[in-house]
């Protein structure tokens, strides 16, 4: 009753189109580690959120935040040891060429700033993204975020390449052939700018292609694509908002897994474990060239409290060996999900790395027709049974599983067994089984 009343009040003041997860929205009041609790005291396993990266309300992050909030918080036009030390510590986790940091409060702002930088440094305006990405909500960035932006709203300075989908596109091709085909799409987009008289600025890709469905990319694709980008005088912005901070276990950053070094990297969500901390890490020459001609200042970004929080997140990642945990628990979870895949017709493909998984539901394994209704049903039934996941992909049919980093094998067992129970109650078409 209280939750229904709160929902009505929210509709009245925030509107019905302000996004809410699940057919029965959850009224969360508390979080701890990988668990969240609703107003009735019911516990849910969080297998979706990467914002509470080192765990909901991690005590070391909370302590760092409140300690610094009790000492000093200012904007960044004063010197502060903590801010400089955090920037040094953070940039040290990147390739040596990516040596400078600029702080923002959100991933959208980070991508907006990175776009401004590549446009300034290239002298061009044309930017390439994929046909089903999300990079944020600012006026420039939303034009690339084609999840919500129809082609006619992308404007003259954006081109999109089709979503890479090796599960469907493979057609007997080798990794190298498929990588070349995908890189050719990037080349075609660059050529189309030239044909329209638009100077090329660069490419913005999420390094896990998360909204696109977490495809298992053919090795070498990004190196081939970047050869075209750099030959045309453009820059590569790697969006690590979903992939970064050790999520893949094997690497701290998603671009490392792709085997390339970007010109700029954008960060967000996990960086402050829920505190609004985000930023751009970039090559020195790009930062210097941009800032010599433009002022960048952001009142709240990278303040002393944010720096204390960001430092605590890095401390916890290191001390609790969370990237290592992502590698071992991730492998275990992927194997268990793949075993489910072999038992249910509805599951067409299971893929992922570290603690980031995609379970693709299809109506027909041969035709690989996306089973969007089934995915929606599964996500809602999982929620009813106490496990939070979501869905992604152009067909809205891919279960997205991306838990906080302290996820354990016991948590993985609960996730997989709950999913098993949900799938058991659906027929091969993904509809609820009737009792007769
Ligand atoms: C890949 C990616 N980039 C950027 C953003 C935007 O970040 P924010 O919501 O902090 O502005 C998001 C948010 O979902 C994202 O998933």
Coordinates of C-alpha atoms and ligand atoms in Angstrom, one line a residue:
X1 CA 0.0 0.0 0.0
X2 CA 2.7 2.4 1.0
X3 CA 4.6 1.6 -2.2
X4 CA 1.5 2.1 -4.4
X5 CA 1.0 5.5 -2.7
X6 CA 4.6 6.5 -3.3
X7 CA 4.3 5.4 -7.0
X8 CA 1.3 7.7 -7.4
X9 CA 3.1 10.6 -5.8
X10 CA 6.1 10.0 -8.0
X11 CA 3.9 9.9 -11.2
X12 CA 2.3 13.2 -10.1
X13 CA 5.6 15.0 -9.5
X14 CA 8.1 13.3 -11.8
X15 CA 5.8 12.2 -14.5
X16 CA 4.8 8.7 -15.9
X17 CA 7.7 8.8 -18.4
X18 CA 10.5 9.1 -15.9
X19 CA 12.0 5.5 -16.3
X20 CA 11.3 2.9 -13.6
X21 CA 12.5 -0.7 -13.6
X22 CA 10.0 -3.6 -13.5
X23 CA 6.3 -3.9 -14.0
X24 CA 6.0 -3.8 -10.2
X25 CA 8.6 -1.1 -9.3
X26 CA 10.6 -1.7 -6.2
X27 CA 10.8 0.7 -3.3
X28 CA 14.3 0.3 -2.1
X29 CA 15.4 1.7 1.3
X30 CA 18.8 0.1 2.1
X31 CA 21.7 -1.6 0.4
X32 CA 24.7 -3.6 1.6
X33 CA 27.3 -5.4 -0.5
X34 CA 25.4 -7.2 -3.3
X35 CA 22.1 -6.9 -1.5
X36 CA 19.3 -4.3 -1.6
X37 CA 16.2 -4.2 0.7
X38 CA 12.8 -2.9 0.0
X39 CA 10.4 -1.1 2.4
X40 CA 8.9 -4.4 3.5
X41 CA 12.3 -5.7 4.5
X42 CA 12.5 -8.1 1.5
X43 CA 16.0 -8.8 0.3
X44 CA 17.0 -8.8 -3.4
X45 CA 20.3 -10.0 -5.0
X46 CA 21.6 -7.1 -7.1
X47 CA 22.9 -8.8 -10.3
X48 CA 22.5 -5.7 -12.4
X49 CA 24.1 -2.5 -10.9
X50 CA 27.6 -1.4 -11.7
X51 CA 27.2 2.0 -9.9
X52 CA 27.7 0.4 -6.4
X53 CA 30.8 -1.1 -8.0
X54 CA 32.6 -2.2 -4.8
X55 CA 29.3 -3.1 -3.1
X56 CA 26.4 -1.0 -1.9
X57 CA 27.3 1.4 0.9
X58 CA 30.8 0.0 1.2
X59 CA 31.9 1.1 4.7
X60 CA 35.4 2.3 3.6
X61 CA 33.8 4.5 0.8
X62 CA 31.2 5.9 3.2
X63 CA 33.8 6.6 5.8
X64 CA 36.1 8.4 3.3
X65 CA 33.1 10.5 2.0
X66 CA 31.9 11.6 5.4
X67 CA 35.5 12.2 6.7
X68 CA 36.3 14.6 3.9
X69 CA 32.9 16.2 4.0
X70 CA 33.6 17.1 7.6
X71 CA 37.0 18.6 6.7
X72 CA 36.6 20.6 3.5
X73 CA 34.7 20.6 0.2
X74 CA 35.3 23.3 -2.4
X75 CA 35.3 23.5 -6.2
X76 CA 38.5 22.8 -8.1
X77 CA 39.9 26.3 -8.4
X78 CA 42.0 25.8 -5.2
X79 CA 44.9 23.6 -4.7
X80 CA 44.1 20.4 -2.9
X81 CA 46.5 17.5 -2.2
X82 CA 43.7 14.9 -2.4
X83 CA 42.5 15.9 -5.8
X84 CA 46.0 15.9 -7.3
X85 CA 46.9 12.6 -5.7
X86 CA 43.7 11.0 -6.9
X87 CA 44.4 12.2 -10.5
X88 CA 47.9 10.8 -10.3
X89 CA 46.7 7.5 -8.9
X90 CA 43.9 7.1 -11.5
X91 CA 46.0 8.0 -14.6
X92 CA 48.7 5.5 -13.5
X93 CA 46.2 2.7 -14.2
X94 CA 46.1 3.7 -17.9
X95 CA 48.6 3.4 -20.7
X96 CA 51.4 5.9 -20.3
X97 CA 50.1 8.0 -23.3
X98 CA 46.8 8.6 -21.4
X99 CA 48.4 10.8 -18.7
X100 CA 46.0 13.6 -18.0
X101 CA 42.6 13.7 -16.1
X102 CA 39.7 16.1 -16.4
X103 CA 36.9 15.6 -13.9
X104 CA 33.1 15.7 -14.5
X105 CA 30.1 14.8 -12.5
X106 CA 28.4 12.4 -15.0
X107 CA 29.2 10.1 -17.8
X108 CA 27.2 12.4 -20.1
X109 CA 29.4 15.3 -19.2
X110 CA 32.5 13.2 -19.8
X111 CA 31.4 12.3 -23.3
X112 CA 30.3 15.9 -24.0
X113 CA 33.7 17.2 -23.0
X114 CA 35.5 14.4 -25.0
X115 CA 33.4 15.4 -28.1
X116 CA 34.3 19.0 -27.6
X117 CA 38.0 18.0 -27.4
X118 CA 38.1 15.9 -30.5
X119 CA 36.2 18.5 -32.5
X120 CA 38.6 21.2 -31.3
X121 CA 41.7 19.1 -32.0
X122 CA 40.6 17.7 -35.3
X123 CA 39.0 20.8 -36.6
X124 CA 36.1 18.6 -37.7
X125 CA 32.6 17.9 -36.5
X126 CA 31.8 14.4 -37.8
X127 CA 31.5 11.7 -35.2
X128 CA 30.7 8.0 -35.6
X129 CA 28.9 5.8 -33.1
X130 CA 26.9 2.5 -33.4
X131 CA 23.3 2.2 -34.3
X132 CA 22.2 1.2 -30.8
X133 CA 24.4 2.9 -28.3
X134 CA 23.8 5.0 -25.2
X135 CA 26.4 7.6 -24.2
X136 CA 24.5 10.1 -22.2
X137 CA 21.8 12.8 -22.2
X138 CA 23.4 16.1 -23.3
X139 CA 22.3 17.7 -26.6
X140 CA 25.4 16.6 -28.5
X141 CA 25.8 13.2 -26.9
X142 CA 22.2 12.2 -27.3
X143 CA 22.6 12.5 -31.1
X144 CA 25.0 9.6 -30.9
X145 CA 22.8 7.7 -28.4
X146 CA 20.7 6.0 -31.0
X147 CA 18.8 3.8 -28.4
X148 CA 16.5 6.8 -27.9
X149 CA 17.3 9.0 -30.9
X150 CA 15.6 8.3 -34.3
X151 CA 17.9 8.7 -37.3
X152 CA 16.3 12.1 -38.3
X153 CA 17.3 13.6 -34.9
X154 CA 21.0 12.6 -35.2
X155 CA 21.8 15.7 -37.3
X156 CA 24.4 16.1 -40.1
X157 CA 27.4 15.4 -37.9
X158 CA 26.7 11.9 -36.8
X159 CA 27.0 8.6 -38.6
X160 CA 26.2 5.2 -37.2
X161 CA 27.6 1.8 -38.0
X162 CA 25.4 -1.3 -37.7
X163 CA 25.6 -3.1 -34.4
X164 CA 28.2 -5.8 -34.5
X165 CA 26.5 -9.1 -33.9
X166 CA 28.8 -12.0 -34.5
X167 CA 26.1 -14.4 -33.2
X168 CA 24.1 -13.6 -36.3
X169 CA 26.7 -12.1 -38.7
X170 CA 29.3 -14.9 -38.6
X171 CA 28.0 -16.8 -41.7
X172 CA 31.1 -19.0 -41.8
X173 CA 33.5 -16.2 -41.8
X174 CA 36.8 -16.3 -39.9
X175 CA 37.6 -13.8 -37.1
X176 CA 39.8 -11.9 -39.5
X177 CA 37.1 -11.7 -42.2
X178 CA 34.5 -10.6 -39.8
X179 CA 36.8 -8.0 -38.2
X180 CA 37.6 -6.6 -41.6
X181 CA 33.9 -6.4 -42.5
X182 CA 33.0 -4.5 -39.3
X183 CA 36.0 -2.2 -39.8
X184 CA 34.8 -1.6 -43.4
X185 CA 31.5 -0.2 -41.9
X186 CA 33.6 2.4 -40.0
X187 CA 35.5 3.2 -43.2
X188 CA 32.2 3.6 -45.1
X189 CA 30.9 6.0 -42.4
X190 CA 34.1 8.1 -42.7
X191 CA 33.8 8.2 -46.5
X192 CA 30.2 9.3 -46.2
X193 CA 31.3 12.4 -44.1
X194 CA 33.8 13.2 -46.8
X195 CA 31.2 12.8 -49.5
X196 CA 28.9 15.3 -47.6
X197 CA 31.8 17.8 -47.1
X198 CA 31.9 17.2 -43.3
X199 CA 35.3 17.0 -41.7
X200 CA 35.8 13.9 -39.6
X201 CA 36.5 14.3 -35.8
X202 CA 36.4 10.7 -34.5
X203 CA 34.7 7.6 -33.2
X204 CA 32.9 7.1 -29.9
X205 CA 32.4 3.5 -28.8
X206 CA 31.5 1.8 -25.5
X207 CA 34.3 -0.7 -25.0
X208 CA 31.9 -3.5 -24.2
X209 CA 29.2 -2.4 -26.7
X210 CA 26.9 -2.9 -23.7
X211 CA 23.6 -1.4 -25.0
X212 CA 24.3 -3.1 -28.3
X213 CA 24.2 -6.5 -26.5
X214 CA 27.7 -7.3 -25.3
X215 CA 28.8 -8.9 -28.6
X216 CA 31.7 -11.4 -28.6
X217 CA 33.8 -9.3 -31.0
X218 CA 36.2 -10.9 -33.5
X219 CA 39.8 -10.4 -32.4
X220 CA 41.5 -7.5 -34.2
X221 CA 38.3 -5.6 -35.1
X222 CA 39.2 -2.4 -33.1
X223 CA 42.8 -2.2 -34.4
X224 CA 41.5 -2.4 -38.0
X225 CA 38.7 0.2 -37.3
X226 CA 41.2 2.5 -35.6
X227 CA 43.6 2.3 -38.5
X228 CA 40.8 3.9 -40.6
X229 CA 40.0 6.5 -37.9
X230 CA 43.5 7.6 -37.5
X231 CA 44.3 7.6 -41.2
X232 CA 41.4 10.0 -41.6
X233 CA 42.7 12.4 -38.9
X234 CA 40.1 11.3 -36.3
X235 CA 40.4 10.3 -32.7
X236 CA 39.0 7.4 -30.7
X237 CA 37.0 8.1 -27.5
X238 CA 36.7 4.9 -25.5
X239 CA 33.6 5.0 -23.3
X240 CA 34.4 3.0 -20.1
X241 CA 31.3 4.1 -18.2
X242 CA 30.0 0.5 -18.2
X243 CA 33.2 -1.5 -18.8
X244 CA 35.8 0.1 -16.6
X245 CA 37.4 -0.4 -13.2
X246 CA 38.2 -4.1 -13.5
X247 CA 34.7 -5.3 -14.5
X248 CA 36.2 -7.7 -17.0
X249 CA 38.6 -9.2 -14.4
X250 CA 41.4 -9.7 -16.9
X251 CA 41.9 -6.0 -17.5
X252 CA 41.3 -2.7 -15.6
X253 CA 39.9 -1.1 -18.8
X254 CA 37.7 -2.5 -21.6
X255 CA 40.0 -1.0 -24.3
X256 CA 42.8 -3.2 -23.1
X257 CA 40.7 -6.2 -23.8
X258 CA 40.1 -4.9 -27.3
X259 CA 43.8 -4.7 -27.8
X260 CA 44.0 -1.0 -28.7
X261 CA 45.0 2.3 -27.0
X262 CA 42.4 5.1 -27.3
X263 CA 43.1 8.8 -27.6
X264 CA 40.6 9.6 -24.9
X265 CA 38.7 7.6 -22.3
X266 CA 35.5 8.5 -20.6
X267 CA 34.6 7.3 -17.1
X268 CA 31.6 7.4 -14.9
X269 CA 29.2 5.2 -13.0
X270 CA 31.5 2.9 -10.9
X271 CA 34.1 5.6 -10.4
X272 CA 32.5 7.0 -7.2
X273 CA 30.4 4.0 -6.1
X274 CA 27.3 6.1 -6.3
X275 CA 28.8 9.5 -5.7
X276 CA 28.7 11.7 -8.8
X277 CA 32.2 11.3 -10.0
X278 CA 33.2 10.9 -13.7
X279 CA 35.8 12.2 -16.1
X280 CA 38.0 12.1 -19.2
X281 CA 41.5 10.6 -19.3
X282 CA 43.3 11.8 -22.4
X283 CA 46.6 12.3 -24.1
X284 CA 48.6 15.3 -22.9
X285 CA 48.8 16.9 -26.4
X286 CA 45.0 16.8 -26.7
X287 CA 44.3 18.2 -23.3
X288 CA 46.8 21.0 -23.8
X289 CA 45.7 21.9 -27.3
X290 CA 42.0 21.9 -26.1
X291 CA 42.6 23.9 -22.9
X292 CA 44.8 26.4 -24.6
X293 CA 41.9 27.5 -26.7
X294 CA 38.9 26.7 -24.4
X295 CA 38.2 27.1 -20.7
X296 CA 36.9 24.0 -19.0
X297 CA 35.6 24.4 -15.5
X298 CA 33.0 22.3 -13.7
X299 CA 31.9 23.5 -10.2
X300 CA 31.3 20.2 -8.5
X301 CA 33.5 17.9 -10.5
X302 CA 36.5 16.4 -8.9
X303 CA 36.1 18.2 -5.6
X304 CA 38.0 17.0 -2.5
X305 CA 35.1 14.8 -1.3
X306 CA 34.8 13.2 -4.8
X307 CA 38.6 12.6 -4.8
X308 CA 38.4 11.0 -1.3
X309 CA 35.6 8.7 -2.6
X310 CA 37.4 7.9 -5.8
X311 CA 40.5 7.0 -3.9
X312 CA 38.6 4.8 -1.5
X313 CA 37.1 2.9 -4.5
X314 CA 40.5 2.3 -5.9
X315 CA 41.7 1.2 -2.4
X316 CA 38.9 -1.3 -2.0
X317 CA 39.4 -2.7 -5.6
X318 CA 43.0 -3.3 -4.7
X319 CA 42.7 -4.5 -1.1
X320 CA 39.7 -6.8 -1.7
X321 CA 41.2 -8.1 -5.0
X322 CA 37.9 -7.4 -6.8
X323 CA 39.2 -7.6 -10.4
X324 CA 40.6 -11.0 -9.5
X325 CA 37.2 -11.9 -8.0
X326 CA 35.5 -10.8 -11.2
X327 CA 37.8 -13.1 -13.2
X328 CA 37.2 -16.2 -11.1
X329 CA 33.6 -15.8 -10.1
X330 CA 32.9 -14.5 -13.7
X331 CA 34.3 -17.7 -15.2
X332 CA 32.2 -19.8 -12.8
X333 CA 29.0 -17.8 -13.5
X334 CA 29.5 -17.9 -17.3
X335 CA 30.0 -21.7 -17.2
X336 CA 26.8 -22.2 -15.1
X337 CA 24.9 -19.8 -17.4
X338 CA 26.2 -21.7 -20.5
X339 CA 25.0 -25.0 -18.9
X340 CA 21.5 -23.5 -18.6
X341 CA 21.9 -22.5 -22.3
X342 CA 22.3 -26.1 -23.3
X343 CA 19.1 -27.1 -21.5
X344 CA 16.6 -24.4 -22.7
X345 CA 15.6 -23.8 -26.3
X346 CA 14.8 -20.2 -25.5
X347 CA 18.5 -19.4 -24.8
X348 CA 20.2 -18.8 -28.1
X349 CA 23.5 -17.6 -26.9
X350 CA 25.4 -17.0 -23.6
X351 CA 28.4 -14.7 -23.6
X352 CA 30.4 -12.4 -21.4
X353 CA 33.6 -11.7 -19.6
X354 CA 34.5 -11.0 -16.0
X355 CA 31.3 -10.0 -14.2
X356 CA 29.4 -8.9 -17.3
X357 CA 27.1 -11.4 -19.0
X358 CA 24.5 -11.5 -21.8
X359 CA 22.0 -14.3 -22.1
X360 CA 20.3 -13.9 -25.5
X361 CA 16.7 -15.2 -25.7
X362 CA 15.4 -16.3 -29.1
X363 CA 12.1 -17.6 -30.4
X364 CA 13.8 -20.0 -32.8
X365 CA 17.4 -21.1 -32.4
X366 CA 18.0 -21.5 -36.1
X367 CA 16.3 -18.2 -37.2
X368 CA 17.6 -16.5 -34.0
X369 CA 14.5 -14.3 -33.9
X370 CA 14.7 -12.1 -30.8
X371 CA 12.3 -13.1 -28.0
X372 CA 11.7 -9.7 -26.5
X373 CA 8.4 -10.7 -24.7
X374 CA 10.1 -13.6 -23.1
X375 CA 13.0 -11.4 -22.0
X376 CA 10.6 -8.9 -20.4
X377 CA 8.8 -11.7 -18.7
X378 CA 12.0 -13.3 -17.4
X379 CA 13.3 -10.0 -16.0
X380 CA 10.1 -9.4 -14.1
X381 CA 9.8 -13.0 -12.8
X382 CA 13.4 -12.8 -11.6
X383 CA 12.6 -9.6 -9.7
X384 CA 9.5 -11.3 -8.2
X385 CA 11.8 -14.1 -7.0
X386 CA 14.3 -11.7 -5.6
X387 CA 17.1 -11.3 -8.2
X388 CA 17.6 -8.0 -10.1
X389 CA 18.7 -8.1 -13.8
X390 CA 17.7 -6.2 -16.9
X391 CA 17.8 -6.5 -20.7
X392 CA 19.6 -4.9 -23.6
X393 CA 20.1 -5.1 -27.4
X394 CA 18.4 -3.8 -30.5
X395 CA 15.8 -6.6 -30.1
X396 CA 15.4 -6.0 -26.4
X397 CA 15.8 -9.7 -25.9
X398 CA 19.2 -10.0 -24.2
X399 CA 19.3 -10.5 -20.4
X400 CA 21.9 -8.1 -19.0
X401 CA 23.7 -9.4 -15.9
X402 CA 26.3 -7.1 -14.4
X403 CA 26.5 -7.4 -10.6
X404 CA 28.6 -5.4 -8.1
X405 CA 32.2 -6.6 -8.0
X406 CA 32.0 -8.5 -4.7
X407 CA 29.7 -11.1 -6.3
X408 CA 30.5 -14.5 -4.9
X409 CA 30.0 -18.1 -6.3
X410 CA 27.1 -18.5 -3.8
X411 CA 25.5 -15.4 -5.3
X412 CA 26.1 -16.9 -8.8
X413 CA 24.4 -20.1 -7.7
X414 CA 21.4 -18.1 -6.5
X415 CA 21.3 -16.2 -9.7
X416 CA 21.5 -19.2 -12.0
X417 CA 19.1 -21.4 -9.9
X418 CA 16.6 -18.6 -9.9
X419 CA 16.9 -18.2 -13.6
X420 CA 16.6 -22.0 -14.0
X421 CA 13.3 -21.9 -12.0
X422 CA 12.0 -19.0 -14.1
X423 CA 12.8 -20.7 -17.4
X424 CA 11.3 -24.0 -16.2
X425 CA 8.0 -22.2 -15.7
X426 CA 8.0 -20.9 -19.3
X427 CA 7.4 -22.9 -22.5
X428 CA 10.0 -23.0 -25.3
X429 CA 8.3 -19.9 -26.8
X430 CA 8.8 -18.1 -23.5
X431 CA 5.1 -18.0 -22.5
X432 CA 4.0 -19.1 -19.0
X433 CA 3.2 -22.8 -18.9
X434 CA -0.4 -23.7 -18.3
X435 CA -1.1 -26.4 -15.8
X436 CA -3.1 -28.7 -18.1
Ligands
LIG1 C1 28.1 3.6 -21.9 C2 27.5 4.8 -21.2 N1 28.1 6.0 -21.4 C3 27.6 7.1 -20.8 C4 26.5 7.0 -19.9 C5 26.0 8.3 -19.3 O1 26.3 8.4 -18.0 P1 25.5 9.3 -17.0 O2 24.1 8.7 -16.8 O3 26.3 9.3 -15.7 O4 25.4 10.7 -17.6 C6 25.9 5.8 -19.7 C7 24.7 5.7 -18.8 O5 24.0 4.8 -18.8 C8 26.4 4.7 -20.3 O6 25.9 3.5 -20.1

